[in-house]
Amino acid sequence: MININDLPGYDDAAPLLAVDNLCVTFESFEGEVAAVDGVSFTVNPGETLCIVGESGSGKSASQMAILGLLSTPPAIISGSVRFCGIELVHAPQSTLFTVRGSGVSMIFQDAITSLNPSLKVGFQIAEVFCARTGSDRASGRKYAIELMERVAIPDASHRVDDYPFQFSGGMCQRIMIAMALALNPKILIADEPTTALDVTVQRQVMELLKSLSKNADLALVLITHDLGVAAEQADKVMVMYAGRTVETGLTDAVFAKPYHPYTQALLSSMPDVTNNFNRLGIISGSPPVLTKLPEGCSFRPRCQFAAPMCRLNRPQLFVSGPSRASACLRVNDIFKKKSSNV
C-alpha cells in the first residue's frame, strides 16, 4: 500500500484540508445546474467544521466532490481541493485511492441502507483493511472486533458475526463509523450522521464522534440540518444556500450575532428553552430551483430585509469581523435597524 506521505505534493505544514473556489456543475435537460458554486474553507487537525443549510443547498455534493465520488460527467468539477498539499481535483485514481480511507473517510447518510444486508458486519468493517494491507481474514476479524469496541458496541467479539438487520439504527451508525475509522483517517466527513435516530441515540453518536476527534486528533466535517448539533459540536460553522456559502466563522460568534438574514432565519426557527412565549420563526417560501435562480441575491425572494439593490448584484463573501465572512449587501443597514428597535 502506498503511504500518503509518499504522494507528490504532500506537505506536513499545509492545512489538513484546503478547499478553494470549489464548483460542481451538473449537466441536465434544463441546462447546467450549479450545485456548488465557489465554496472555500479550511480544516486543521482536531477541528470540527459544521456545514448547515436546507436540503438542496449543496452540502453533500461539495463533500462528495472532495473525495472524487461524483461521476464526471454528468458532474463538472473545478476549483482546488488540497489534502495536506495534495491536489485532489482531477487527481489520478491512484492518488484518490490512497487518500480515501487513510486520509479522508466518509460516513454516509442512513446507515441501515448503506450496509450490505447479506454480509456480516465484521466482514464489512474489515474488508477495506484487508484489501489495503493484505491481511488475512482472521486478522481482519480481530481488527473488526477492536474497531467495534472502539465505537462502544457491546459484546463485540460475538456480535462481529451478526448481520446488519440484527442491529438497531444507532448500532448500525456505530458500525458505519467503525468502517470509516478502519484505515485511521485524518479527516472524517459525516453526512447527517444522526438521520432517523431518536434523540437519545443522536446524542450518543455525536458524543462518540466528539470523543474520537479529541482522543485521536481527528478533524471532523459534519453536515447537518440540526443547528443544535452545530452549536454543541463545531469549532467553525459554514452556512450554505443555493450552492453558495452565505456565512462562515467561529461557531460561538456566528450563533451569537449572525450577519446574514438566512442564518438569522435558521436560528429563529430553533426552540428557545429560556422563553416559552416566543413563537418559532419560519422562512417563507422554498429554496430556489437551481436552474432558475432569482436575479441578484438568491435569498432575496424569502428575505425580510430585501431591497432593490439586492436584485441588481449577487453578493460575494466579504470579511465581516474577526474570522467572519458573510454574503449580504445590507449587513450594516440590518444591524442599524435592529439597534434602533432595541
mmCIF file of C-alpha atoms in Angstrom, residues 2-341:
data_model
loop_
_atom_site.group_PDB
_atom_site.id
_atom_site.type_symbol
_atom_site.label_atom_id
_atom_site.label_comp_id
_atom_site.label_asym_id
_atom_site.label_seq_id
_atom_site.Cartn_x
_atom_site.Cartn_y
_atom_site.Cartn_z
ATOM 1 C CA ILE A 2 1.338 3.448 -0.972
ATOM 2 C CA ASN A 3 1.794 5.734 2.024
ATOM 3 C CA ILE A 4 0.137 9.155 1.833
ATOM 4 C CA ASN A 5 3.450 10.736 2.838
ATOM 5 C CA ASP A 6 4.959 9.414 -0.409
ATOM 6 C CA LEU A 7 2.393 11.068 -2.695
ATOM 7 C CA PRO A 8 3.620 14.012 -4.826
ATOM 8 C CA GLY A 9 2.823 17.350 -3.204
ATOM 9 C CA TYR A 10 2.453 16.041 0.346
ATOM 10 C CA ASP A 11 3.312 18.790 2.823
ATOM 11 C CA ASP A 12 3.056 18.375 6.594
ATOM 12 C CA ALA A 13 2.991 22.151 7.039
ATOM 13 C CA ALA A 14 -0.010 22.641 4.732
ATOM 14 C CA PRO A 15 -3.594 22.772 6.063
ATOM 15 C CA LEU A 16 -5.133 19.348 6.536
ATOM 16 C CA LEU A 17 -7.871 20.220 4.051
ATOM 17 C CA ALA A 18 -7.965 23.390 1.961
ATOM 18 C CA VAL A 19 -10.897 23.899 -0.421
ATOM 19 C CA ASP A 20 -10.678 26.898 -2.747
ATOM 20 C CA ASN A 21 -13.438 28.069 -5.110
ATOM 21 C CA LEU A 22 -14.908 24.581 -5.495
ATOM 22 C CA CYS A 23 -17.600 24.413 -8.178
ATOM 23 C CA VAL A 24 -19.743 21.414 -9.083
ATOM 24 C CA THR A 25 -21.983 21.741 -12.123
ATOM 25 C CA PHE A 26 -24.316 19.012 -13.357
ATOM 26 C CA GLU A 27 -25.484 18.654 -16.923
ATOM 27 C CA SER A 28 -29.277 18.341 -17.121
ATOM 28 C CA PHE A 29 -32.075 18.544 -19.688
ATOM 29 C CA GLU A 30 -32.789 22.074 -18.469
ATOM 30 C CA GLY A 31 -29.170 23.181 -18.803
ATOM 31 C CA GLU A 32 -26.256 23.301 -16.409
ATOM 32 C CA VAL A 33 -27.051 23.203 -12.687
ATOM 33 C CA ALA A 34 -24.527 24.829 -10.339
ATOM 34 C CA ALA A 35 -24.985 22.607 -7.270
ATOM 35 C CA VAL A 36 -21.846 24.020 -5.632
ATOM 36 C CA ASP A 37 -20.728 27.499 -6.609
ATOM 37 C CA GLY A 38 -17.381 28.832 -5.375
ATOM 38 C CA VAL A 39 -17.164 27.199 -1.944
ATOM 39 C CA SER A 40 -13.958 27.695 0.066
ATOM 40 C CA PHE A 41 -12.922 26.558 3.549
ATOM 41 C CA THR A 42 -10.038 25.047 5.514
ATOM 42 C CA VAL A 43 -9.927 22.356 8.186
ATOM 43 C CA ASN A 44 -6.983 21.831 10.532
ATOM 44 C CA PRO A 45 -6.105 18.848 12.764
ATOM 45 C CA GLY A 46 -8.521 18.412 15.652
ATOM 46 C CA GLU A 47 -11.014 20.965 14.290
ATOM 47 C CA THR A 48 -14.697 20.375 13.705
ATOM 48 C CA LEU A 49 -16.372 22.234 10.859
ATOM 49 C CA CYS A 50 -20.153 22.054 10.631
ATOM 50 C CA ILE A 51 -21.888 22.734 7.310
ATOM 51 C CA VAL A 52 -25.550 23.694 7.698
ATOM 52 C CA GLY A 53 -28.360 24.654 5.369
ATOM 53 C CA GLU A 54 -31.630 23.407 3.919
ATOM 54 C CA SER A 55 -31.848 20.385 1.634
ATOM 55 C CA GLY A 56 -30.500 21.157 -1.825
ATOM 56 C CA SER A 57 -28.037 23.783 -0.626
ATOM 57 C CA GLY A 58 -25.013 21.809 -1.872
ATOM 58 C CA LYS A 59 -23.699 20.416 1.416
ATOM 59 C CA SER A 60 -23.408 16.762 0.417
ATOM 60 C CA ALA A 61 -22.411 17.479 -3.190
ATOM 61 C CA SER A 62 -19.439 19.561 -2.032
ATOM 62 C CA GLN A 63 -18.140 16.780 0.209
ATOM 63 C CA MET A 64 -18.694 14.055 -2.401
ATOM 64 C CA ALA A 65 -16.677 16.167 -4.831
ATOM 65 C CA ILE A 66 -13.812 16.401 -2.341
ATOM 66 C CA LEU A 67 -13.425 12.611 -2.388
ATOM 67 C CA GLY A 68 -13.979 12.298 -6.131
ATOM 68 C CA LEU A 69 -17.178 10.307 -5.631
ATOM 69 C CA LEU A 70 -19.226 12.168 -8.260
ATOM 70 C CA SER A 71 -19.311 10.707 -11.765
ATOM 71 C CA THR A 72 -17.830 13.065 -14.349
ATOM 72 C CA PRO A 73 -19.889 13.570 -16.469
ATOM 73 C CA PRO A 74 -22.606 14.445 -15.602
ATOM 74 C CA ALA A 75 -20.734 16.366 -12.874
ATOM 75 C CA ILE A 76 -18.219 19.018 -13.929
ATOM 76 C CA ILE A 77 -15.830 19.882 -11.100
ATOM 77 C CA SER A 78 -13.460 22.833 -10.933
ATOM 78 C CA GLY A 79 -11.509 24.698 -8.283
ATOM 79 C CA SER A 80 -8.983 23.281 -5.868
ATOM 80 C CA VAL A 81 -9.162 20.701 -3.079
ATOM 81 C CA ARG A 82 -5.872 20.067 -1.307
ATOM 82 C CA PHE A 83 -5.346 17.412 1.340
ATOM 83 C CA CYS A 84 -2.008 18.095 3.087
ATOM 84 C CA GLY A 85 -0.929 19.883 -0.079
ATOM 85 C CA ILE A 86 -2.037 17.073 -2.421
ATOM 86 C CA GLU A 87 -4.401 18.315 -5.137
ATOM 87 C CA LEU A 88 -7.453 16.059 -5.379
ATOM 88 C CA VAL A 89 -9.471 17.737 -8.145
ATOM 89 C CA HIS A 90 -8.780 15.793 -11.351
ATOM 90 C CA ALA A 91 -6.148 13.761 -9.499
ATOM 91 C CA PRO A 92 -5.340 10.300 -10.882
ATOM 92 C CA GLN A 93 -7.359 7.417 -9.456
ATOM 93 C CA SER A 94 -4.225 6.026 -7.797
ATOM 94 C CA THR A 95 -3.926 9.222 -5.721
ATOM 95 C CA LEU A 96 -7.623 9.231 -4.800
ATOM 96 C CA PHE A 97 -7.427 5.532 -3.907
ATOM 97 C CA THR A 98 -4.617 6.249 -1.449
ATOM 98 C CA VAL A 99 -6.248 9.322 0.106
ATOM 99 C CA ARG A 100 -9.686 7.761 0.518
ATOM 100 C CA GLY A 101 -9.956 5.898 3.769
ATOM 101 C CA SER A 102 -6.455 6.555 5.066
ATOM 102 C CA GLY A 103 -6.556 10.328 4.572
ATOM 103 C CA VAL A 104 -10.196 11.311 4.310
ATOM 104 C CA SER A 105 -13.060 8.981 5.177
ATOM 105 C CA MET A 106 -16.808 9.481 4.971
ATOM 106 C CA ILE A 107 -19.890 8.306 6.861
ATOM 107 C CA PHE A 108 -22.858 8.304 4.510
ATOM 108 C CA GLN A 109 -26.494 9.069 5.296
ATOM 109 C CA ASP A 110 -28.821 6.355 6.572
ATOM 110 C CA ALA A 111 -26.535 3.656 7.936
ATOM 111 C CA ILE A 112 -29.055 0.825 7.628
ATOM 112 C CA THR A 113 -29.364 1.201 3.855
ATOM 113 C CA SER A 114 -25.622 1.862 3.443
ATOM 114 C CA LEU A 115 -24.682 -1.547 4.866
ATOM 115 C CA ASN A 116 -24.878 -4.718 2.777
ATOM 116 C CA PRO A 117 -27.675 -6.824 4.330
ATOM 117 C CA SER A 118 -26.199 -10.101 3.066
ATOM 118 C CA LEU A 119 -22.747 -9.728 4.653
ATOM 119 C CA LYS A 120 -21.716 -9.975 8.293
ATOM 120 C CA VAL A 121 -20.812 -6.622 9.828
ATOM 121 C CA GLY A 122 -17.346 -7.831 10.834
ATOM 122 C CA PHE A 123 -16.532 -8.650 7.220
ATOM 123 C CA GLN A 124 -17.788 -5.264 6.057
ATOM 124 C CA ILE A 125 -15.724 -3.419 8.666
ATOM 125 C CA ALA A 126 -12.541 -5.363 7.900
ATOM 126 C CA GLU A 127 -12.919 -5.526 4.116
ATOM 127 C CA VAL A 128 -11.050 -2.323 3.287
ATOM 128 C CA PHE A 129 -8.394 -3.039 5.934
ATOM 129 C CA CYS A 130 -7.660 -6.461 4.440
ATOM 130 C CA ALA A 131 -7.684 -5.114 0.877
ATOM 131 C CA ARG A 132 -5.231 -2.315 1.656
ATOM 132 C CA THR A 133 -2.863 -4.170 4.000
ATOM 133 C CA GLY A 134 -3.024 -7.686 2.564
ATOM 134 C CA SER A 135 -4.052 -9.091 5.945
ATOM 135 C CA ASP A 136 -5.805 -12.462 6.104
ATOM 136 C CA ARG A 137 -9.427 -12.938 7.172
ATOM 137 C CA ALA A 138 -8.559 -13.935 10.748
ATOM 138 C CA SER A 139 -6.533 -10.747 11.262
ATOM 139 C CA GLY A 140 -9.324 -8.725 9.702
ATOM 140 C CA ARG A 141 -11.895 -10.257 12.048
ATOM 141 C CA LYS A 142 -9.721 -9.466 15.072
ATOM 142 C CA TYR A 143 -9.278 -5.884 13.873
ATOM 143 C CA ALA A 144 -13.040 -5.554 13.288
ATOM 144 C CA ILE A 145 -13.662 -6.537 16.903
ATOM 145 C CA GLU A 146 -11.164 -3.882 18.069
ATOM 146 C CA LEU A 147 -12.931 -1.228 15.992
ATOM 147 C CA MET A 148 -16.353 -2.288 17.265
ATOM 148 C CA GLU A 149 -15.092 -1.981 20.824
ATOM 149 C CA ARG A 150 -13.630 1.408 19.977
ATOM 150 C CA VAL A 151 -17.061 2.686 18.953
ATOM 151 C CA ALA A 152 -18.643 1.141 22.076
ATOM 152 C CA ILE A 153 -20.612 -1.739 20.572
ATOM 153 C CA PRO A 154 -21.305 -4.161 23.455
ATOM 154 C CA ASP A 155 -20.185 -7.800 23.237
ATOM 155 C CA ALA A 156 -18.212 -7.081 20.065
ATOM 156 C CA SER A 157 -16.493 -10.492 19.964
ATOM 157 C CA HIS A 158 -19.874 -12.175 19.493
ATOM 158 C CA ARG A 159 -21.688 -9.505 17.514
ATOM 159 C CA VAL A 160 -18.947 -9.334 14.880
ATOM 160 C CA ASP A 161 -20.628 -12.265 13.114
ATOM 161 C CA ASP A 162 -24.112 -10.729 13.123
ATOM 162 C CA TYR A 163 -25.859 -9.214 10.109
ATOM 163 C CA PRO A 164 -26.984 -5.564 9.855
ATOM 164 C CA PHE A 165 -30.669 -6.382 10.424
ATOM 165 C CA GLN A 166 -29.755 -7.707 13.872
ATOM 166 C CA PHE A 167 -28.640 -4.222 14.994
ATOM 167 C CA SER A 168 -30.618 -1.120 15.912
ATOM 168 C CA GLY A 169 -30.292 2.075 13.901
ATOM 169 C CA GLY A 170 -27.873 3.572 16.425
ATOM 170 C CA MET A 171 -25.685 0.453 16.422
ATOM 171 C CA CYS A 172 -25.661 0.427 12.601
ATOM 172 C CA GLN A 173 -24.429 4.014 12.713
ATOM 173 C CA ARG A 174 -21.616 2.946 15.046
ATOM 174 C CA ILE A 175 -20.710 0.183 12.587
ATOM 175 C CA MET A 176 -20.519 2.785 9.816
ATOM 176 C CA ILE A 177 -18.225 4.883 11.999
ATOM 177 C CA ALA A 178 -16.047 1.812 12.665
ATOM 178 C CA MET A 179 -15.801 1.211 8.892
ATOM 179 C CA ALA A 180 -14.784 4.826 8.354
ATOM 180 C CA LEU A 181 -12.056 4.524 11.019
ATOM 181 C CA ALA A 182 -10.596 1.286 9.627
ATOM 182 C CA LEU A 183 -7.573 2.962 7.994
ATOM 183 C CA ASN A 184 -7.039 5.638 10.678
ATOM 184 C CA PRO A 185 -8.003 8.688 8.576
ATOM 185 C CA LYS A 186 -7.013 12.226 9.455
ATOM 186 C CA ILE A 187 -10.377 13.692 8.424
ATOM 187 C CA LEU A 188 -13.815 12.202 8.929
ATOM 188 C CA ILE A 189 -16.720 13.596 6.896
ATOM 189 C CA ALA A 190 -20.068 12.746 8.487
ATOM 190 C CA ASP A 191 -23.087 13.341 6.255
ATOM 191 C CA GLU A 192 -26.153 13.649 8.507
ATOM 192 C CA PRO A 193 -24.808 11.020 10.938
ATOM 193 C CA THR A 194 -27.909 11.132 13.148
ATOM 194 C CA THR A 195 -30.588 10.824 10.452
ATOM 195 C CA ALA A 196 -33.623 8.749 11.534
ATOM 196 C CA LEU A 197 -32.256 8.189 15.063
ATOM 197 C CA ASP A 198 -34.146 9.082 18.219
ATOM 198 C CA VAL A 199 -32.886 11.989 20.314
ATOM 199 C CA THR A 200 -31.090 9.885 22.932
ATOM 200 C CA VAL A 201 -29.212 7.845 20.320
ATOM 201 C CA GLN A 202 -28.396 11.013 18.365
ATOM 202 C CA ARG A 203 -26.649 12.415 21.409
ATOM 203 C CA GLN A 204 -24.716 9.180 21.974
ATOM 204 C CA VAL A 205 -23.479 9.137 18.375
ATOM 205 C CA MET A 206 -22.438 12.789 18.486
ATOM 206 C CA GLU A 207 -20.641 12.298 21.802
ATOM 207 C CA LEU A 208 -18.812 9.338 20.250
ATOM 208 C CA LEU A 209 -17.673 11.457 17.294
ATOM 209 C CA LYS A 210 -16.574 14.243 19.632
ATOM 210 C CA SER A 211 -14.614 11.763 21.753
ATOM 211 C CA LEU A 212 -12.919 10.270 18.684
ATOM 212 C CA SER A 213 -11.985 13.742 17.463
ATOM 213 C CA LYS A 214 -10.476 14.686 20.819
ATOM 214 C CA ASN A 215 -8.597 11.452 21.518
ATOM 215 C CA ALA A 216 -7.314 10.742 18.006
ATOM 216 C CA ASP A 217 -6.740 14.361 16.878
ATOM 217 C CA LEU A 218 -9.244 13.617 14.139
ATOM 218 C CA ALA A 219 -10.677 16.512 12.134
ATOM 219 C CA LEU A 220 -14.434 16.365 11.573
ATOM 220 C CA VAL A 221 -16.615 17.831 8.847
ATOM 221 C CA LEU A 222 -20.255 17.490 9.928
ATOM 222 C CA ILE A 223 -23.127 18.001 7.504
ATOM 223 C CA THR A 224 -26.390 18.609 9.306
ATOM 224 C CA HIS A 225 -29.751 20.373 9.390
ATOM 225 C CA ASP A 226 -29.596 20.439 13.183
ATOM 226 C CA LEU A 227 -28.281 23.768 14.447
ATOM 227 C CA GLY A 228 -28.218 22.344 17.972
ATOM 228 C CA VAL A 229 -25.637 19.789 16.828
ATOM 229 C CA ALA A 230 -23.608 22.559 15.220
ATOM 230 C CA ALA A 231 -23.735 24.688 18.370
ATOM 231 C CA GLU A 232 -22.524 21.831 20.579
ATOM 232 C CA GLN A 233 -20.006 20.136 18.296
ATOM 233 C CA ALA A 234 -18.420 22.606 15.909
ATOM 234 C CA ASP A 235 -15.463 24.941 16.227
ATOM 235 C CA LYS A 236 -16.398 26.586 12.922
ATOM 236 C CA VAL A 237 -19.669 26.757 11.016
ATOM 237 C CA MET A 238 -20.377 27.321 7.330
ATOM 238 C CA VAL A 239 -23.914 28.187 6.211
ATOM 239 C CA MET A 240 -24.829 27.255 2.623
ATOM 240 C CA TYR A 241 -27.754 28.382 0.486
ATOM 241 C CA ALA A 242 -28.422 27.573 -3.192
ATOM 242 C CA GLY A 243 -24.954 26.120 -3.653
ATOM 243 C CA ARG A 244 -23.058 29.030 -2.159
ATOM 244 C CA THR A 245 -21.556 29.926 1.206
ATOM 245 C CA VAL A 246 -23.557 32.787 2.703
ATOM 246 C CA GLU A 247 -21.869 32.967 6.106
ATOM 247 C CA THR A 248 -18.905 31.383 7.844
ATOM 248 C CA GLY A 249 -16.974 31.868 11.043
ATOM 249 C CA LEU A 250 -16.333 30.608 14.552
ATOM 250 C CA THR A 251 -19.458 28.887 15.844
ATOM 251 C CA ASP A 252 -19.922 30.969 19.006
ATOM 252 C CA ALA A 253 -19.564 34.215 17.073
ATOM 253 C CA VAL A 254 -21.921 33.225 14.259
ATOM 254 C CA PHE A 255 -24.611 31.956 16.608
ATOM 255 C CA ALA A 256 -24.316 34.929 18.959
ATOM 256 C CA LYS A 257 -24.523 37.505 16.172
ATOM 257 C CA PRO A 258 -25.463 36.132 12.736
ATOM 258 C CA TYR A 259 -24.752 38.615 9.951
ATOM 259 C CA HIS A 260 -26.716 37.011 7.128
ATOM 260 C CA PRO A 261 -30.557 37.087 7.132
ATOM 261 C CA TYR A 262 -30.647 33.389 6.203
ATOM 262 C CA THR A 263 -28.562 32.449 9.240
ATOM 263 C CA GLN A 264 -30.798 34.655 11.397
ATOM 264 C CA ALA A 265 -33.892 32.929 10.000
ATOM 265 C CA LEU A 266 -32.465 29.455 10.639
ATOM 266 C CA LEU A 267 -31.657 30.350 14.235
ATOM 267 C CA SER A 268 -35.078 31.909 14.828
ATOM 268 C CA SER A 269 -36.680 28.603 13.843
ATOM 269 C CA MET A 270 -34.982 26.837 16.774
ATOM 270 C CA PRO A 271 -36.932 26.402 20.034
ATOM 271 C CA ASP A 272 -35.725 28.699 22.816
ATOM 272 C CA VAL A 273 -35.932 26.899 26.177
ATOM 273 C CA THR A 274 -35.381 30.207 28.016
ATOM 274 C CA ASN A 275 -38.526 31.789 26.550
ATOM 275 C CA ASN A 276 -41.736 29.785 26.248
ATOM 276 C CA PHE A 277 -43.723 32.714 24.875
ATOM 277 C CA ASN A 278 -41.867 33.350 21.613
ATOM 278 C CA ARG A 279 -43.340 31.747 18.505
ATOM 279 C CA LEU A 280 -40.931 29.790 16.344
ATOM 280 C CA GLY A 281 -39.758 31.709 13.318
ATOM 281 C CA ILE A 282 -40.391 30.437 9.805
ATOM 282 C CA ILE A 283 -38.674 31.038 6.484
ATOM 283 C CA SER A 284 -41.371 31.826 3.946
ATOM 284 C CA GLY A 285 -41.246 30.216 0.536
ATOM 285 C CA SER A 286 -38.916 27.452 -0.633
ATOM 286 C CA PRO A 287 -35.275 27.214 -1.725
ATOM 287 C CA PRO A 288 -34.877 28.268 -5.359
ATOM 288 C CA VAL A 289 -34.697 25.877 -8.295
ATOM 289 C CA LEU A 290 -31.023 25.903 -9.240
ATOM 290 C CA THR A 291 -31.769 26.182 -12.973
ATOM 291 C CA LYS A 292 -33.895 29.273 -12.313
ATOM 292 C CA LEU A 293 -32.049 31.269 -9.674
ATOM 293 C CA PRO A 294 -33.505 34.716 -8.964
ATOM 294 C CA GLU A 295 -31.648 37.801 -10.104
ATOM 295 C CA GLY A 296 -29.112 39.189 -7.667
ATOM 296 C CA CYS A 297 -29.151 37.603 -4.221
ATOM 297 C CA SER A 298 -30.531 34.039 -4.283
ATOM 298 C CA PHE A 299 -32.170 34.530 -0.874
ATOM 299 C CA ARG A 300 -33.859 37.809 -1.888
ATOM 300 C CA PRO A 301 -37.395 36.402 -2.530
ATOM 301 C CA ARG A 302 -37.511 34.973 1.020
ATOM 302 C CA CYS A 303 -35.658 37.767 2.830
ATOM 303 C CA GLN A 304 -37.471 40.266 5.057
ATOM 304 C CA PHE A 305 -34.658 42.773 4.571
ATOM 305 C CA ALA A 306 -34.582 42.635 0.742
ATOM 306 C CA ALA A 307 -34.134 45.969 -1.046
ATOM 307 C CA PRO A 308 -33.933 46.989 -4.725
ATOM 308 C CA MET A 309 -30.130 46.820 -4.574
ATOM 309 C CA CYS A 310 -30.389 43.086 -3.761
ATOM 310 C CA ARG A 311 -31.867 42.454 -7.209
ATOM 311 C CA LEU A 312 -29.007 44.146 -9.029
ATOM 312 C CA ASN A 313 -25.980 42.369 -7.598
ATOM 313 C CA ARG A 314 -25.195 38.876 -6.383
ATOM 314 C CA PRO A 315 -23.364 39.413 -3.081
ATOM 315 C CA GLN A 316 -19.907 37.948 -2.615
ATOM 316 C CA LEU A 317 -18.419 36.770 0.673
ATOM 317 C CA PHE A 318 -16.636 39.607 2.446
ATOM 318 C CA VAL A 319 -14.898 39.865 5.807
ATOM 319 C CA SER A 320 -17.461 40.961 8.370
ATOM 320 C CA GLY A 321 -15.451 40.532 11.564
ATOM 321 C CA PRO A 322 -12.550 38.572 13.074
ATOM 322 C CA SER A 323 -12.588 35.142 11.392
ATOM 323 C CA ARG A 324 -16.019 36.036 9.986
ATOM 324 C CA ALA A 325 -17.342 36.352 6.448
ATOM 325 C CA SER A 326 -20.844 36.867 5.090
ATOM 326 C CA ALA A 327 -22.546 37.488 1.756
ATOM 327 C CA CYS A 328 -25.174 40.156 2.389
ATOM 328 C CA LEU A 329 -25.242 43.625 0.845
ATOM 329 C CA ARG A 330 -27.272 45.070 3.718
ATOM 330 C CA VAL A 331 -25.403 43.862 6.796
ATOM 331 C CA ASN A 332 -24.777 47.357 8.153
ATOM 332 C CA ASP A 333 -28.335 48.544 7.447
ATOM 333 C CA ILE A 334 -29.857 45.470 9.107
ATOM 334 C CA PHE A 335 -27.909 45.902 12.320
ATOM 335 C CA LYS A 336 -28.570 49.646 12.454
ATOM 336 C CA LYS A 337 -32.291 48.864 12.172
ATOM 337 C CA LYS A 338 -32.073 46.180 14.862
ATOM 338 C CA SER A 339 -30.210 48.532 17.208
ATOM 339 C CA SER A 340 -32.849 51.244 16.787
ATOM 340 C CA ASN A 341 -35.586 48.753 17.711
#
